[in-house]
Amino acid sequence: MVFPQGLLHFQANAGGKPATAIASLSSPNPGLQITAFALFGNNLTSALVEKTTFLDDAQVKKLKAILDMKMLQILFLLFILLSSTNALVQDFCVANLKGPDGPAGYPCKTEAKVTVDDFVFSGLAKAGNTSNIIKAAVTPAFVAQFPGVNGLGLSLARLDLAPGGVIPLHTHPGASEVLVANSVYVKTVHKGDIMVFPQGLLHFQANAGGKPATAIASLSSPNPGLQITAFALFGNNLTSALVEKTTFLDDAQVKKLKAILGGTG
């Protein structure tokens, strides 16, 4: 689910077991302001708070007593200091995928046509099909699949890797990436570890373990792009001789890779 910048929101566990979630934010310093602390963990008079919240005097004083502890005041001040000063021109811009995709993203749906479903994407709950040549699958939650992220500067993707699976060397021309390992996929990276790939940096993921692995990738654009290096080098119509010069591979190897990846020449 996506929450546009500045929108009040909360999370609650309505089940009987502990719950865990990963949150991806569109800033390295997003700030945090808890509404209850801001309203009641302060030195404003109860009368003033009553006017701004429409609560009665007894309720305001009760909440002030609960939240007016020294530690909460310190936390509140910290939240204020960390709060981002950036503001969106508008609260959200759900993508109208029928319109053109420009540098600023897709045009906005009219507000009358926006529904709560535009802000919810369930596609990452299901494992991708890893029965393929790379033994891996990527399930994107980019703007084309998740119109609610349009203009918000973020997107997500799920990576599923069977044992021995690999996401080939690739780049995202339009975004940086943060990868959260949900399962161990190499010996030195463990469940819950996070790794960052700056925008445009070549990178890959491989499952070196004996069990399927899953990871969630967060990207700094709703439309980050994807260029798989092997396809770019060998899945094209450039002559083998030219590819050999740029890759330092021999003729037989280049032609073999072109045949596998659909290239000609």
PDB file of C-alpha atoms in Angstrom, residues 60 64 109 125:
ATOM      1  CA  VAL A  60      -7.196  16.810  26.657  1.00  0.00           C
ATOM      2  CA  LYS A  64      -1.459  15.456  28.176  1.00  0.00           C
ATOM      3  CA  LYS A 109      -6.385  10.617 -13.116  1.00  0.00           C
ATOM      4  CA  ALA A 125       2.415 -11.539  -2.156  1.00  0.00           C
TER       5      ALA A 125
END
